[in-house]
CSV table of C-alpha atoms and ligand atoms in Angstrom, one decimal:
chain,number,residue,atom,x,y,z
O,899,UNK,CA,19.4,-4.7,-33.0
O,900,UNK,CA,18.2,-4.4,-36.6
O,901,UNK,CA,15.3,-2.0,-37.3
O,902,UNK,CA,13.7,-1.7,-40.7
O,903,UNK,CA,11.9,1.6,-41.4
O,904,UNK,CA,9.5,2.0,-44.4
O,905,UNK,CA,9.5,5.6,-45.7
O,906,UNK,CA,7.4,7.2,-48.4
O,907,UNK,CA,8.4,10.3,-50.4
O,908,UNK,CA,5.3,12.6,-50.5
O,909,UNK,CA,4.5,16.1,-51.8
O,910,UNK,CA,5.5,18.8,-49.3
O,911,UNK,CA,2.0,19.9,-48.6
O,912,UNK,CA,-1.2,18.5,-47.1
O,913,UNK,CA,-3.1,20.5,-49.7
O,914,UNK,CA,-2.4,18.4,-52.8
O,915,UNK,CA,-4.7,19.0,-55.7
O,916,UNK,CA,-6.4,16.2,-57.6
O,917,UNK,CA,-6.6,16.0,-61.4
O,918,UNK,CA,-10.4,15.9,-62.0
O,919,UNK,CA,-9.9,13.8,-65.2
O,920,UNK,CA,-7.7,11.0,-63.9
O,921,UNK,CA,-8.5,11.2,-60.2
O,922,UNK,CA,-4.8,11.1,-59.3
O,923,UNK,CA,-2.8,13.5,-57.2
O,924,UNK,CA,-1.1,16.3,-59.1
O,925,UNK,CA,2.6,16.0,-57.9
O,926,UNK,CA,4.2,18.1,-60.6
O,927,UNK,CA,5.8,21.3,-59.2
O,928,UNK,CA,5.3,20.3,-55.6
O,929,UNK,CA,8.6,19.8,-53.7
O,930,UNK,CA,8.9,16.3,-52.2
O,931,UNK,CA,9.8,15.4,-48.6
O,932,UNK,CA,10.0,12.3,-46.5
O,933,UNK,CA,6.5,11.6,-45.1
O,934,UNK,CA,6.6,13.4,-41.7
O,935,UNK,CA,5.5,10.5,-39.6
O,936,UNK,CA,8.2,8.3,-41.2
O,937,UNK,CA,10.9,10.8,-40.1
O,938,UNK,CA,9.9,10.2,-36.5
O,939,UNK,CA,9.8,6.5,-37.1
O,940,UNK,CA,13.4,6.7,-38.3
O,941,UNK,CA,14.4,8.8,-35.4
O,942,UNK,CA,13.1,6.1,-33.0
O,943,UNK,CA,15.1,3.5,-34.9
O,944,UNK,CA,18.3,5.6,-34.7
O,945,UNK,CA,17.8,6.1,-30.9
O,946,UNK,CA,17.5,2.3,-30.5
O,947,UNK,CA,20.6,1.7,-32.5
O,948,UNK,CA,22.5,4.3,-30.4
O,949,UNK,CA,21.4,2.4,-27.3
O,950,UNK,CA,21.7,-1.2,-28.3
O,951,UNK,CA,24.1,-1.1,-31.3
O,952,UNK,CA,23.2,-2.7,-34.6
O,953,UNK,CA,21.8,-1.2,-37.7
O,954,UNK,CA,18.9,0.7,-39.3
O,955,UNK,CA,17.7,-0.1,-42.8
O,956,UNK,CA,15.3,2.2,-44.7
O,957,UNK,CA,13.3,1.1,-47.7
O,958,UNK,CA,10.8,2.7,-50.0
O,959,UNK,CA,8.9,1.8,-53.1
O,960,UNK,CA,8.8,4.7,-55.5
O,961,UNK,CA,10.2,6.2,-58.7
O,962,UNK,CA,14.0,6.8,-59.1
O,963,UNK,CA,13.5,10.3,-57.6
O,964,UNK,CA,12.6,8.7,-54.2
O,965,UNK,CA,16.4,8.0,-53.8
O,966,UNK,CA,16.7,11.6,-52.6
O,967,UNK,CA,14.4,10.8,-49.7
O,968,UNK,CA,16.5,7.7,-48.8
O,969,UNK,CA,19.6,9.9,-48.8
O,970,UNK,CA,17.9,12.2,-46.3
O,971,UNK,CA,17.3,9.2,-44.2
O,972,UNK,CA,21.1,8.3,-44.3
O,973,UNK,CA,21.8,11.9,-43.1
O,974,UNK,CA,19.4,11.2,-40.2
O,975,UNK,CA,21.3,8.0,-39.3
O,976,UNK,CA,20.1,5.1,-41.5
O,977,UNK,CA,22.9,2.7,-42.3
O,978,UNK,CA,21.4,1.0,-45.4
O,979,UNK,CA,18.9,2.3,-47.9
O,980,UNK,CA,16.9,0.2,-50.4
O,981,UNK,CA,14.8,1.7,-53.3
O,982,UNK,CA,12.2,-0.6,-54.7
O,983,UNK,CA,11.8,0.9,-58.2
O,984,UNK,CA,10.4,-0.6,-61.3
O,985,UNK,CA,7.8,0.5,-63.8
O,986,UNK,CA,5.9,-2.7,-62.9
O,987,UNK,CA,5.4,-1.3,-59.4
O,988,UNK,CA,3.7,1.9,-60.8
O,989,UNK,CA,0.0,2.6,-60.0
O,990,UNK,CA,0.1,0.3,-56.9
O,991,UNK,CA,-2.8,0.6,-54.4
O,992,UNK,CA,-2.2,-0.3,-50.8
O,993,UNK,CA,-2.6,-4.0,-51.4
O,994,UNK,CA,0.1,-4.0,-54.1
O,995,UNK,CA,2.3,-1.7,-52.1
O,996,UNK,CA,2.2,-3.9,-49.0
O,997,UNK,CA,2.9,-7.0,-51.2
O,998,UNK,CA,6.1,-5.4,-52.4
O,999,UNK,CA,7.3,-4.0,-49.1
O,1000,UNK,CA,6.5,-7.4,-47.3
O,1001,UNK,CA,8.5,-9.3,-50.0
O,1002,UNK,CA,11.4,-6.9,-49.6
O,1003,UNK,CA,11.3,-7.3,-45.8
O,1004,UNK,CA,11.3,-11.0,-46.1
O,1005,UNK,CA,14.4,-10.8,-48.2
O,1006,UNK,CA,16.1,-8.6,-45.6
O,1007,UNK,CA,15.1,-11.1,-42.9
O,1008,UNK,CA,16.6,-13.9,-44.9
O,1009,UNK,CA,20.0,-12.1,-44.6
O,1010,UNK,CA,19.7,-11.9,-40.8
O,1011,UNK,CA,17.2,-11.2,-38.0
O,1012,UNK,CA,15.1,-8.1,-37.9
O,1013,UNK,CA,13.9,-6.9,-34.5
O,1014,UNK,CA,11.5,-4.1,-35.3
O,1015,UNK,CA,9.6,-2.8,-38.3
O,1016,UNK,CA,8.6,0.9,-38.1
O,1017,UNK,CA,6.1,2.7,-40.3
O,1018,UNK,CA,4.4,6.1,-40.2
O,1019,UNK,CA,0.8,6.0,-38.9
O,1020,UNK,CA,-0.2,7.3,-42.4
O,1021,UNK,CA,1.2,9.0,-45.5
O,1022,UNK,CA,0.1,12.6,-45.8
O,1023,UNK,CA,-0.8,12.2,-49.4
O,1024,UNK,CA,-2.5,8.8,-49.6
O,1025,UNK,CA,-3.7,9.0,-46.0
O,1026,UNK,CA,-5.1,5.5,-45.9
O,1027,UNK,CA,-3.0,4.2,-42.9
O,1028,UNK,CA,-3.4,0.7,-44.6
O,1029,UNK,CA,0.2,-0.1,-45.6
O,1030,UNK,CA,1.7,-0.8,-42.2
O,1031,UNK,CA,-1.2,-3.1,-41.2
O,1032,UNK,CA,-1.1,-4.7,-44.6
O,1033,UNK,CA,2.6,-5.5,-44.3
O,1034,UNK,CA,2.2,-6.9,-40.7
O,1035,UNK,CA,-0.6,-9.1,-41.9
O,1036,UNK,CA,1.4,-10.5,-44.8
O,1037,UNK,CA,4.4,-11.1,-42.6
O,1038,UNK,CA,2.4,-12.6,-39.7
O,1039,UNK,CA,4.1,-10.3,-37.1
O,1040,UNK,CA,2.4,-8.5,-34.2
O,1041,UNK,CA,1.0,-5.0,-35.2
O,1042,UNK,CA,0.7,-2.0,-32.9
O,1043,UNK,CA,-0.8,1.1,-34.5
O,1044,UNK,CA,-0.6,4.7,-33.4
O,1045,UNK,CA,2.5,4.0,-31.2
O,1046,UNK,CA,3.6,7.0,-29.2
O,1047,UNK,CA,6.3,5.6,-26.9
O,1048,UNK,CA,8.5,2.5,-26.6
O,1049,UNK,CA,8.7,2.2,-22.8
O,1050,UNK,CA,11.0,-0.9,-22.9
O,1051,UNK,CA,12.8,-2.7,-25.6
O,1052,UNK,CA,14.8,-5.9,-25.1
O,1053,UNK,CA,16.3,-7.4,-28.2
O,1054,UNK,CA,17.7,-10.4,-26.3
O,1055,UNK,CA,14.4,-11.4,-24.6
O,1056,UNK,CA,12.8,-10.3,-27.9
O,1057,UNK,CA,10.1,-8.3,-26.2
O,1058,UNK,CA,9.0,-4.6,-26.1
O,1059,UNK,CA,6.5,-2.5,-24.1
O,1060,UNK,CA,4.8,0.0,-26.4
O,1061,UNK,CA,2.3,2.8,-25.6
O,1062,UNK,CA,-0.4,3.4,-28.3
O,1063,UNK,CA,-2.9,6.2,-28.5
O,1064,UNK,CA,-6.6,5.3,-28.7
O,1065,UNK,CA,-9.7,7.5,-28.8
O,1066,UNK,CA,-10.2,6.7,-25.0
O,1067,UNK,CA,-6.6,7.2,-23.8
O,1068,UNK,CA,-3.4,5.3,-23.9
O,1069,UNK,CA,-3.0,1.5,-24.1
O,1070,UNK,CA,0.2,-0.1,-22.8
O,1071,UNK,CA,1.0,-3.3,-24.6
O,1072,UNK,CA,3.7,-5.9,-24.3
O,1073,UNK,CA,4.7,-7.5,-27.6
O,1074,UNK,CA,7.0,-10.2,-28.9
O,1075,UNK,CA,9.6,-9.1,-31.4
O,1076,UNK,CA,9.8,-8.7,-34.3
O,1077,UNK,CA,6.7,-6.5,-34.3
O,1078,UNK,CA,5.5,-3.8,-36.6
O,1079,UNK,CA,4.7,-0.4,-35.2
O,1080,UNK,CA,3.0,2.5,-37.0
O,1081,UNK,CA,3.9,5.6,-35.2
O,1082,UNK,CA,2.7,9.0,-34.3
O,1083,UNK,CA,5.1,12.0,-34.2
O,1084,UNK,CA,5.5,11.8,-30.4
O,1085,UNK,CA,7.4,8.5,-30.7
O,1086,UNK,CA,10.7,10.5,-30.9
O,1087,UNK,CA,11.6,14.2,-31.3
O,1088,UNK,CA,13.9,14.9,-34.3
O,1089,UNK,CA,17.5,15.6,-33.4
O,1090,UNK,CA,19.9,17.5,-35.7
O,1091,UNK,CA,21.9,15.2,-38.0
O,1092,UNK,CA,25.5,14.9,-36.9
O,1093,UNK,CA,28.2,16.0,-39.4
O,1094,UNK,CA,29.6,12.4,-40.0
O,1095,UNK,CA,26.1,11.3,-41.2
O,1096,UNK,CA,26.0,14.3,-43.6
O,1097,UNK,CA,29.4,13.4,-45.0
O,1098,UNK,CA,28.4,9.7,-45.4
O,1099,UNK,CA,25.1,10.6,-47.0
O,1100,UNK,CA,26.8,12.9,-49.6
O,1101,UNK,CA,28.5,9.8,-51.1
O,1102,UNK,CA,25.9,7.2,-50.4
O,1103,UNK,CA,23.9,5.6,-53.2
O,1104,UNK,CA,20.9,3.5,-52.2
O,1105,UNK,CA,20.6,-0.1,-53.4
O,1106,UNK,CA,18.0,-0.4,-56.2
O,1107,UNK,CA,15.8,-3.5,-56.2
O,1108,UNK,CA,13.5,-4.1,-59.2
O,1109,UNK,CA,10.6,-6.5,-59.8
O,1110,UNK,CA,13.0,-9.4,-60.7
O,1111,UNK,CA,15.8,-9.3,-58.2
O,1112,UNK,CA,16.7,-10.0,-55.5
O,1113,UNK,CA,13.0,-10.8,-55.0
O,1114,UNK,CA,11.2,-12.4,-57.9
O,1115,UNK,CA,7.8,-10.7,-57.4
O,1116,UNK,CA,4.7,-12.2,-58.9
O,1117,UNK,CA,3.9,-9.8,-61.8
O,1118,UNK,CA,0.1,-10.3,-61.3
O,1119,UNK,CA,0.3,-8.8,-57.8
O,1120,UNK,CA,2.3,-5.7,-58.8
O,1121,UNK,CA,1.3,-2.1,-59.8
O,1122,UNK,CA,-2.1,-1.5,-61.5
O,1123,UNK,CA,-2.5,-5.2,-62.4
O,1124,UNK,CA,-2.3,-6.2,-58.7
O,1125,UNK,CA,-4.5,-3.3,-57.5
O,1126,UNK,CA,-8.1,-4.1,-57.1
O,1127,UNK,CA,-8.9,-0.6,-55.6
O,1128,UNK,CA,-11.1,1.5,-58.0
O,1129,UNK,CA,-11.2,5.2,-57.3
O,1130,UNK,CA,-14.9,6.0,-58.0
O,1131,UNK,CA,-14.5,9.7,-57.8
O,1132,UNK,CA,-11.8,12.1,-56.5
O,1133,UNK,CA,-12.2,15.8,-56.0
O,1134,UNK,CA,-10.9,18.8,-54.1
O,1135,UNK,CA,-13.6,19.9,-51.7
O,1136,UNK,CA,-14.9,23.4,-52.3
O,1137,UNK,CA,-13.7,26.0,-49.8
O,1138,UNK,CA,-16.2,26.7,-47.1
O,1139,UNK,CA,-17.7,30.1,-46.7
O,1140,UNK,CA,-16.4,31.9,-43.6
O,1141,UNK,CA,-18.7,31.6,-40.6
O,1142,UNK,CA,-20.6,34.5,-39.0
O,1143,UNK,CA,-18.9,36.3,-36.2
O,1144,UNK,CA,-21.1,37.8,-33.5
O,1145,UNK,CA,-19.5,40.4,-31.2
O,1146,UNK,CA,-20.4,39.9,-27.6
O,1147,UNK,CA,-19.1,43.3,-26.6
O,1148,UNK,CA,-21.5,45.0,-29.0
O,1149,UNK,CA,-24.7,43.1,-28.3
O,1150,UNK,CA,-24.3,41.6,-24.8
O,1151,UNK,CA,-24.2,37.9,-24.1
O,1152,UNK,CA,-28.0,37.0,-23.9
O,1153,UNK,CA,-28.6,38.6,-27.3
O,1154,UNK,CA,-25.7,36.8,-28.8
O,1155,UNK,CA,-26.9,33.4,-27.5
O,1156,UNK,CA,-30.4,34.2,-28.7
O,1157,UNK,CA,-29.1,35.0,-32.2
O,1158,UNK,CA,-26.8,31.9,-32.2
O,1159,UNK,CA,-29.8,29.7,-31.3
O,1160,UNK,CA,-31.9,31.3,-34.0
O,1161,UNK,CA,-29.2,30.6,-36.6
O,1162,UNK,CA,-28.8,27.0,-35.5
O,1163,UNK,CA,-32.6,26.5,-35.6
O,1164,UNK,CA,-32.7,28.1,-39.1
O,1165,UNK,CA,-30.0,25.8,-40.2
O,1166,UNK,CA,-31.9,22.7,-38.9
O,1167,UNK,CA,-29.1,21.9,-36.4
O,1168,UNK,CA,-31.5,22.5,-33.4
O,1169,UNK,CA,-35.2,21.9,-33.2
O,1170,UNK,CA,-37.1,25.2,-32.7
O,1171,UNK,CA,-38.5,25.3,-29.2
O,1172,UNK,CA,-40.8,27.7,-27.2
O,1173,UNK,CA,-38.9,30.8,-26.0
O,1174,UNK,CA,-37.9,30.4,-22.3
O,1175,UNK,CA,-39.4,32.6,-19.7
O,1176,UNK,CA,-36.4,34.7,-18.9
O,1177,UNK,CA,-34.7,34.4,-22.3
O,1178,UNK,CA,-31.6,32.2,-22.7
O,1179,UNK,CA,-30.4,31.0,-19.3
O,1180,UNK,CA,-33.5,32.3,-17.6
O,1181,UNK,CA,-35.5,29.1,-17.4
O,1182,UNK,CA,-36.5,27.3,-14.1
E,1463,FAD,C1,-5.6,2.6,-58.4
E,1463,FAD,C2,-4.6,3.3,-57.6
E,1463,FAD,C3,-3.4,3.7,-58.3
E,1463,FAD,C4,-2.4,4.4,-57.6
E,1463,FAD,N1,-1.3,4.8,-58.2
E,1463,FAD,C5,-0.3,5.4,-57.6
E,1463,FAD,C6,0.9,5.8,-58.2
E,1463,FAD,O1,1.1,5.5,-59.4
E,1463,FAD,N2,1.9,6.4,-57.5
E,1463,FAD,C7,1.7,6.7,-56.1
E,1463,FAD,O2,2.6,7.2,-55.5
E,1463,FAD,N3,0.6,6.3,-55.5
E,1463,FAD,C8,-0.4,5.7,-56.2
E,1463,FAD,N4,-1.6,5.3,-55.6
E,1463,FAD,C9,-1.7,5.6,-54.1
E,1463,FAD,C10,-1.1,4.4,-53.4
E,1463,FAD,O3,-2.1,3.4,-53.2
E,1463,FAD,C11,-0.7,4.8,-52.1
E,1463,FAD,O4,0.0,6.0,-52.1
E,1463,FAD,C12,0.2,3.8,-51.5
E,1463,FAD,O5,-0.3,2.5,-51.6
E,1463,FAD,C13,0.4,4.0,-50.0
E,1463,FAD,O6,-0.8,4.3,-49.4
E,1463,FAD,P1,-0.9,5.5,-48.5
E,1463,FAD,O7,-0.2,6.7,-49.2
E,1463,FAD,O8,-2.3,5.7,-48.1
E,1463,FAD,O9,0.0,5.1,-47.3
E,1463,FAD,P2,-0.4,4.8,-45.7
E,1463,FAD,O10,-0.9,3.5,-45.5
E,1463,FAD,O11,-1.2,6.0,-45.2
E,1463,FAD,O12,1.1,4.9,-45.2
E,1463,FAD,C14,1.5,4.4,-43.9
E,1463,FAD,C15,2.9,4.2,-43.9
E,1463,FAD,O13,3.3,3.1,-44.8
E,1463,FAD,C16,4.6,3.3,-45.3
E,1463,FAD,N5,4.5,3.5,-46.8
E,1463,FAD,C17,3.4,3.8,-47.5
E,1463,FAD,N6,3.7,3.8,-48.8
E,1463,FAD,C18,5.0,3.4,-48.9
E,1463,FAD,C19,5.9,3.2,-50.0
E,1463,FAD,N7,5.6,3.4,-51.2
E,1463,FAD,N8,7.2,2.8,-49.7
E,1463,FAD,C20,7.6,2.6,-48.4
E,1463,FAD,N9,6.8,2.8,-47.3
E,1463,FAD,C21,5.5,3.2,-47.6
E,1463,FAD,C22,5.1,4.6,-44.6
E,1463,FAD,O14,5.8,4.3,-43.5
E,1463,FAD,C23,3.8,5.4,-44.3
E,1463,FAD,O15,4.0,6.3,-43.3
E,1463,FAD,C24,-2.6,4.7,-56.2
E,1463,FAD,C25,-3.8,4.3,-55.6
E,1463,FAD,C26,-4.7,3.6,-56.3
E,1463,FAD,C27,-6.0,3.2,-55.6
């Protein structure tokens, strides 16, 4: 069994600020972590390795500092870590990011079969949830988004049964392998890293792949040059004023409902209507 997990190093906060002049995230001074959904994706891969044998490869595209995130993944149980790092990759939007990750995965698949590709459902900084679907499309493999459980996994028959969350409930899907899953945190609870992993990670150095080798990427599809996305405007939303709190104990429930309805009508949320005979709740 060979699982490849794509991880992204992100600022350790969901409250990133945006530089109003450049429209980019202000990352300076914010500690970096592995994107939380990706940690759960990796945990799922490690569990499958424990059950079926094989290996787990993690890869990320990012600056040299992203090697720290990969080493954390080795602590968690990854066997091999690949850092895609080159100035030419800088400024990539999701189209250019998925181009590089798909190219790297193709190179890994050229070395030997890959059964499963695991991505987080979204990154907590970029938040687009586009990279996993973009990579699946480029590779032509089945895609299951918002995966919450792998009910069955058979690397020999090359099939899996996966549960995915939808707005209406849970879908249970059978897929051929290799497939790409973008995962929710429920996919696997995080276990404490065992000591041998920590020892191995302390000495581990990720492989670094650049824009020229081992994959000769098309320079026109990389970084800013290969990114058609234009950020029209980016801003930090103003903090909302606190809402009004009406104490039921002080006024009594009917008066509180009356006041709440008046406020909603004044705000234009409810159309003003004739007062009911017995006050709120006292109609026919
Ligand atoms: C014009 C432009 C310029 C930008 N420049 C930069 C920049 O210089 N630096 C920068 O960090 N961002 C930059 N971004 C943001 C960049 O597009 C996204 O961060 C990136 O493409 C991933 O998108 P996302 O964060 O929304 O990931 P999502 O699609 O929300 O992530 C889903 C999953 O995909 C995987 N994934 C996402 N990104 C990576 C990655 N890099 N490596 C491995 N796996 C990954 C993870 O498993 C993640 O959980 C730029 C965006 C635009 C539009």
